């Protein structure tokens, strides 16, 4: 797209974009590290992750301020308006993602104090899958790549499948040995957090699609979470 | 301060003015090229575009204001309720049906009362003083000015504030019960408060009239119109619901213009 005649308008939008980009890099990194801390039983790393959450919170606050400023001073329309609205929504989504990562790190510290349970590997696989989806969603956002956005959106069902499998596996451990109940409950929350991050990644993909086209992705999203079905 | 958000467009609009393949030449300059446009009653249509794009030329075609310009030639058809108005009709009678409000308020150097009474007297629309009083008061009321001037109807119209003068001009325009009101940047000489009052008035008048407004303010077009037409270099590039034009225009040129990227 051509630059605006008023250069400071472009600068204001670039600032907003840089803030959201930085948040994206940090949130994706936090997710990867939190699963790593859990797998490696690394308390030091986990503590670092909890601490770094403040930086993302501060970036979100700055992005909010920037959005309010641009709306008030520039009255953006058409694609400019979409740039501002999607930045606002993605910043808030990334802040939530970072919160989930920090929560995983906190649970990792609790889990390290207990005997190890054998389910961390499938959790690591789920973490990698979701991290990949988040990275793709952010790439789709930065590049205006609607094809990639659609891919992320449809691939969320893989996350749901893996999550459902993990859910059943953890239940089995708990039934086998009641001493597993406490650590497995924490791991269940960890799995749920990662699954929620996957949902947020699809929200970012939806925003990326809206930014590029001005429209919403058509149709209902495929879901494969079977943990809500009683059998 | 009144809310100035425009009401929603109608589901089944009825066309009032239909322009088909309108071409305007000033000498050899082809100022308007193959313009097709439908203007609905009960709606405000905003004409936007850079200076010299032809939007004012088009507006002037609608009440034959180009007639007096030497070397100006209008081709194609413009119909008002199906009747061709490019040729055949008496421009004076046409202007009683299609009123106009200009960029700078231009009240006559007469009393407030006589400004509004001028049109009804000229067209012989009234049979007596009582009827004329009724029209003058009613028009001033509809223009949202009556309460501010009711104690000084004999005062000279040019002595009012800019915003009041513009509302006086609107009262003068509606005194002859037109069907269409053309507005050429009616708020560009007004402060934001007077602008808001006039915008609210336009939204109220919308129900009874077909309103076509030329404006350079994108925000004003977005606030008060239901439909928008974007002109560029004498052509209509895009027309659509105002909401669509300002959220997701189809044409790159429209997008470039409304977002301020256009050279």
mmCIF file of N, CA, C and O in Angstrom, chain A residues 1-6 9-10 13 74-82 213-215, chain B residues 218-219 222 244-249 252-263:
data_model
loop_
_atom_site.group_PDB
_atom_site.id
_atom_site.type_symbol
_atom_site.label_atom_id
_atom_site.label_comp_id
_atom_site.label_asym_id
_atom_site.label_seq_id
_atom_site.Cartn_x
_atom_site.Cartn_y
_atom_site.Cartn_z
ATOM 1 N N UNK A 1 0.840 -1.198 0.000
ATOM 2 C CA UNK A 1 0.000 0.000 0.000
ATOM 3 C C UNK A 1 0.878 1.252 0.000
ATOM 4 O O UNK A 1 1.914 1.285 0.638
ATOM 5 N N UNK A 2 0.421 2.247 -0.725
ATOM 6 C CA UNK A 2 1.167 3.507 -0.780
ATOM 7 C C UNK A 2 1.238 4.164 0.600
ATOM 8 O O UNK A 2 0.357 3.964 1.417
ATOM 9 N N UNK A 3 2.285 4.976 0.824
ATOM 10 C CA UNK A 3 2.329 5.702 2.101
ATOM 11 C C UNK A 3 1.261 6.796 2.155
ATOM 12 O O UNK A 3 0.756 7.233 1.117
ATOM 13 N N UNK A 4 0.935 7.238 3.379
ATOM 14 C CA UNK A 4 0.002 8.349 3.535
ATOM 15 C C UNK A 4 0.696 9.657 3.167
ATOM 16 O O UNK A 4 1.916 9.769 3.287
ATOM 17 N N UNK A 5 -0.120 10.627 2.746
ATOM 18 C CA UNK A 5 0.441 11.953 2.451
ATOM 19 C C UNK A 5 1.020 12.541 3.740
ATOM 20 O O UNK A 5 2.108 13.101 3.744
ATOM 21 N N UNK A 6 0.294 12.366 4.846
ATOM 22 C CA UNK A 6 0.795 12.818 6.150
ATOM 23 C C UNK A 6 1.704 11.724 6.724
ATOM 24 O O UNK A 6 1.236 10.669 7.133
ATOM 25 N N UNK A 9 1.261 9.982 10.175
ATOM 26 C CA UNK A 9 0.217 8.948 10.272
ATOM 27 C C UNK A 9 0.854 7.571 10.072
ATOM 28 O O UNK A 9 0.620 6.635 10.843
ATOM 29 N N UNK A 10 1.711 7.461 9.050
ATOM 30 C CA UNK A 10 2.423 6.198 8.821
ATOM 31 C C UNK A 10 3.290 5.842 10.018
ATOM 32 O O UNK A 10 3.351 4.688 10.440
ATOM 33 N N UNK A 13 1.190 4.405 12.802
ATOM 34 C CA UNK A 13 0.787 3.019 12.521
ATOM 35 C C UNK A 13 1.978 2.071 12.634
ATOM 36 O O UNK A 13 1.854 0.948 13.122
ATOM 37 N N UNK A 74 -6.446 10.575 14.416
ATOM 38 C CA UNK A 74 -6.383 10.336 12.967
ATOM 39 C C UNK A 74 -7.709 9.917 12.365
ATOM 40 O O UNK A 74 -7.840 9.909 11.136
ATOM 41 N N UNK A 75 -8.661 9.491 13.202
ATOM 42 C CA UNK A 75 -9.942 8.993 12.702
ATOM 43 C C UNK A 75 -9.747 8.076 11.485
ATOM 44 O O UNK A 75 -10.198 8.382 10.390
ATOM 45 N N UNK A 76 -9.041 6.954 11.677
ATOM 46 C CA UNK A 76 -8.734 6.091 10.525
ATOM 47 C C UNK A 76 -9.989 5.441 9.936
ATOM 48 O O UNK A 76 -10.950 5.186 10.666
ATOM 49 N N UNK A 77 -9.958 5.203 8.628
ATOM 50 C CA UNK A 77 -11.062 4.501 7.954
ATOM 51 C C UNK A 77 -10.488 3.372 7.094
ATOM 52 O O UNK A 77 -9.273 3.272 6.919
ATOM 53 N N UNK A 78 -11.387 2.545 6.571
ATOM 54 C CA UNK A 78 -11.048 1.462 5.636
ATOM 55 C C UNK A 78 -9.886 0.607 6.157
ATOM 56 O O UNK A 78 -9.913 0.202 7.305
ATOM 57 N N UNK A 79 -8.863 0.355 5.347
ATOM 58 C CA UNK A 79 -7.797 -0.553 5.782
ATOM 59 C C UNK A 79 -7.024 0.004 6.986
ATOM 60 O O UNK A 79 -6.547 -0.754 7.815
ATOM 61 N N UNK A 80 -6.920 1.328 7.095
ATOM 62 C CA UNK A 80 -6.249 1.911 8.264
ATOM 63 C C UNK A 80 -6.992 1.555 9.545
ATOM 64 O O UNK A 80 -6.378 1.243 10.571
ATOM 65 N N UNK A 81 -8.311 1.606 9.474
ATOM 66 C CA UNK A 81 -9.124 1.262 10.647
ATOM 67 C C UNK A 81 -8.915 -0.211 11.020
ATOM 68 O O UNK A 81 -8.806 -0.561 12.190
ATOM 69 N N UNK A 82 -8.819 -1.059 9.995
ATOM 70 C CA UNK A 82 -8.603 -2.484 10.268
ATOM 71 C C UNK A 82 -7.237 -2.721 10.903
ATOM 72 O O UNK A 82 -7.090 -3.571 11.780
ATOM 73 N N UNK A 213 -8.680 -8.822 4.196
ATOM 74 C CA UNK A 213 -9.834 -8.868 3.294
ATOM 75 C C UNK A 213 -10.994 -7.967 3.704
ATOM 76 O O UNK A 213 -11.858 -7.669 2.885
ATOM 77 N N UNK A 214 -11.049 -7.566 4.972
ATOM 78 C CA UNK A 214 -12.196 -6.805 5.456
ATOM 79 C C UNK A 214 -13.393 -7.682 5.781
ATOM 80 O O UNK A 214 -14.438 -7.197 6.180
ATOM 81 N N UNK A 215 -13.242 -9.007 5.621
ATOM 82 C CA UNK A 215 -14.344 -9.927 5.907
ATOM 83 C C UNK A 215 -13.934 -10.983 6.920
ATOM 84 O O UNK A 215 -12.757 -11.116 7.269
ATOM 85 N N UNK B 218 -14.337 13.997 4.853
ATOM 86 C CA UNK B 218 -14.645 12.559 4.831
ATOM 87 C C UNK B 218 -15.505 12.191 6.022
ATOM 88 O O UNK B 218 -16.432 11.403 5.932
ATOM 89 N N UNK B 219 -15.161 12.781 7.175
ATOM 90 C CA UNK B 219 -15.888 12.448 8.395
ATOM 91 C C UNK B 219 -17.339 12.904 8.292
ATOM 92 O O UNK B 219 -18.241 12.239 8.767
ATOM 93 N N UNK B 222 -19.198 10.497 6.187
ATOM 94 C CA UNK B 222 -19.429 9.272 6.953
ATOM 95 C C UNK B 222 -20.536 9.470 7.982
ATOM 96 O O UNK B 222 -21.349 8.585 8.215
ATOM 97 N N UNK B 244 -20.148 0.808 3.845
ATOM 98 C CA UNK B 244 -19.253 -0.060 3.062
ATOM 99 C C UNK B 244 -18.070 0.743 2.507
ATOM 100 O O UNK B 244 -16.917 0.293 2.550
ATOM 101 N N UNK B 245 -18.353 1.944 1.974
ATOM 102 C CA UNK B 245 -17.284 2.759 1.395
ATOM 103 C C UNK B 245 -16.212 3.071 2.438
ATOM 104 O O UNK B 245 -15.017 3.042 2.147
ATOM 105 N N UNK B 246 -16.642 3.336 3.688
ATOM 106 C CA UNK B 246 -15.678 3.756 4.696
ATOM 107 C C UNK B 246 -15.075 2.604 5.499
ATOM 108 O O UNK B 246 -14.152 2.815 6.286
ATOM 109 N N UNK B 247 -15.621 1.387 5.342
ATOM 110 C CA UNK B 247 -14.978 0.267 6.037
ATOM 111 C C UNK B 247 -14.248 -0.650 5.065
ATOM 112 O O UNK B 247 -13.176 -1.150 5.375
ATOM 113 N N UNK B 248 -14.810 -0.838 3.890
ATOM 114 C CA UNK B 248 -14.188 -1.780 2.969
ATOM 115 C C UNK B 248 -14.476 -1.395 1.511
ATOM 116 O O UNK B 248 -15.224 -2.088 0.820
ATOM 117 N N UNK B 249 -13.878 -0.285 1.049
ATOM 118 C CA UNK B 249 -14.148 0.135 -0.331
ATOM 119 C C UNK B 249 -13.647 -0.915 -1.328
ATOM 120 O O UNK B 249 -12.673 -1.612 -1.044
ATOM 121 N N UNK B 252 -9.325 0.528 -5.287
ATOM 122 C CA UNK B 252 -8.074 1.041 -4.700
ATOM 123 C C UNK B 252 -8.062 2.566 -4.671
ATOM 124 O O UNK B 252 -7.553 3.173 -3.726
ATOM 125 N N UNK B 253 -8.606 3.191 -5.731
ATOM 126 C CA UNK B 253 -8.613 4.661 -5.797
ATOM 127 C C UNK B 253 -9.428 5.249 -4.652
ATOM 128 O O UNK B 253 -9.035 6.235 -4.038
ATOM 129 N N UNK B 254 -10.591 4.626 -4.374
ATOM 130 C CA UNK B 254 -11.432 5.104 -3.280
ATOM 131 C C UNK B 254 -10.671 4.982 -1.965
ATOM 132 O O UNK B 254 -10.617 5.909 -1.158
ATOM 133 N N UNK B 255 -10.076 3.811 -1.765
ATOM 134 C CA UNK B 255 -9.327 3.558 -0.537
ATOM 135 C C UNK B 255 -8.200 4.579 -0.374
ATOM 136 O O UNK B 255 -8.009 5.143 0.703
ATOM 137 N N UNK B 256 -7.475 4.826 -1.472
ATOM 138 C CA UNK B 256 -6.376 5.793 -1.432
ATOM 139 C C UNK B 256 -6.863 7.183 -1.048
ATOM 140 O O UNK B 256 -6.218 7.886 -0.268
ATOM 141 N N UNK B 257 -8.032 7.555 -1.570
ATOM 142 C CA UNK B 257 -8.546 8.902 -1.289
ATOM 143 C C UNK B 257 -9.027 9.039 0.149
ATOM 144 O O UNK B 257 -8.630 9.972 0.860
ATOM 145 N N UNK B 258 -9.867 8.098 0.602
ATOM 146 C CA UNK B 258 -10.459 8.290 1.937
ATOM 147 C C UNK B 258 -9.449 8.077 3.069
ATOM 148 O O UNK B 258 -9.664 8.560 4.171
ATOM 149 N N UNK B 259 -8.342 7.374 2.778
ATOM 150 C CA UNK B 259 -7.359 7.158 3.840
ATOM 151 C C UNK B 259 -6.222 8.173 3.768
ATOM 152 O O UNK B 259 -5.309 8.133 4.591
ATOM 153 N N UNK B 260 -6.276 9.064 2.787
ATOM 154 C CA UNK B 260 -5.256 10.117 2.725
ATOM 155 C C UNK B 260 -3.944 9.672 2.126
ATOM 156 O O UNK B 260 -2.879 10.110 2.548
ATOM 157 N N UNK B 261 -4.006 8.756 1.142
ATOM 158 C CA UNK B 261 -2.765 8.314 0.499
ATOM 159 C C UNK B 261 -2.641 8.862 -0.908
ATOM 160 O O UNK B 261 -1.668 8.617 -1.583
ATOM 161 N N UNK B 262 -3.667 9.586 -1.313
ATOM 162 C CA UNK B 262 -3.891 9.945 -2.687
ATOM 163 C C UNK B 262 -3.117 11.201 -3.018
ATOM 164 O O UNK B 262 -3.236 12.178 -2.296
ATOM 165 N N UNK B 263 -2.305 11.204 -4.078
ATOM 166 C CA UNK B 263 -1.512 12.388 -4.397
ATOM 167 C C UNK B 263 -2.285 13.487 -5.068
ATOM 168 O O UNK B 263 -3.447 13.383 -5.303
#
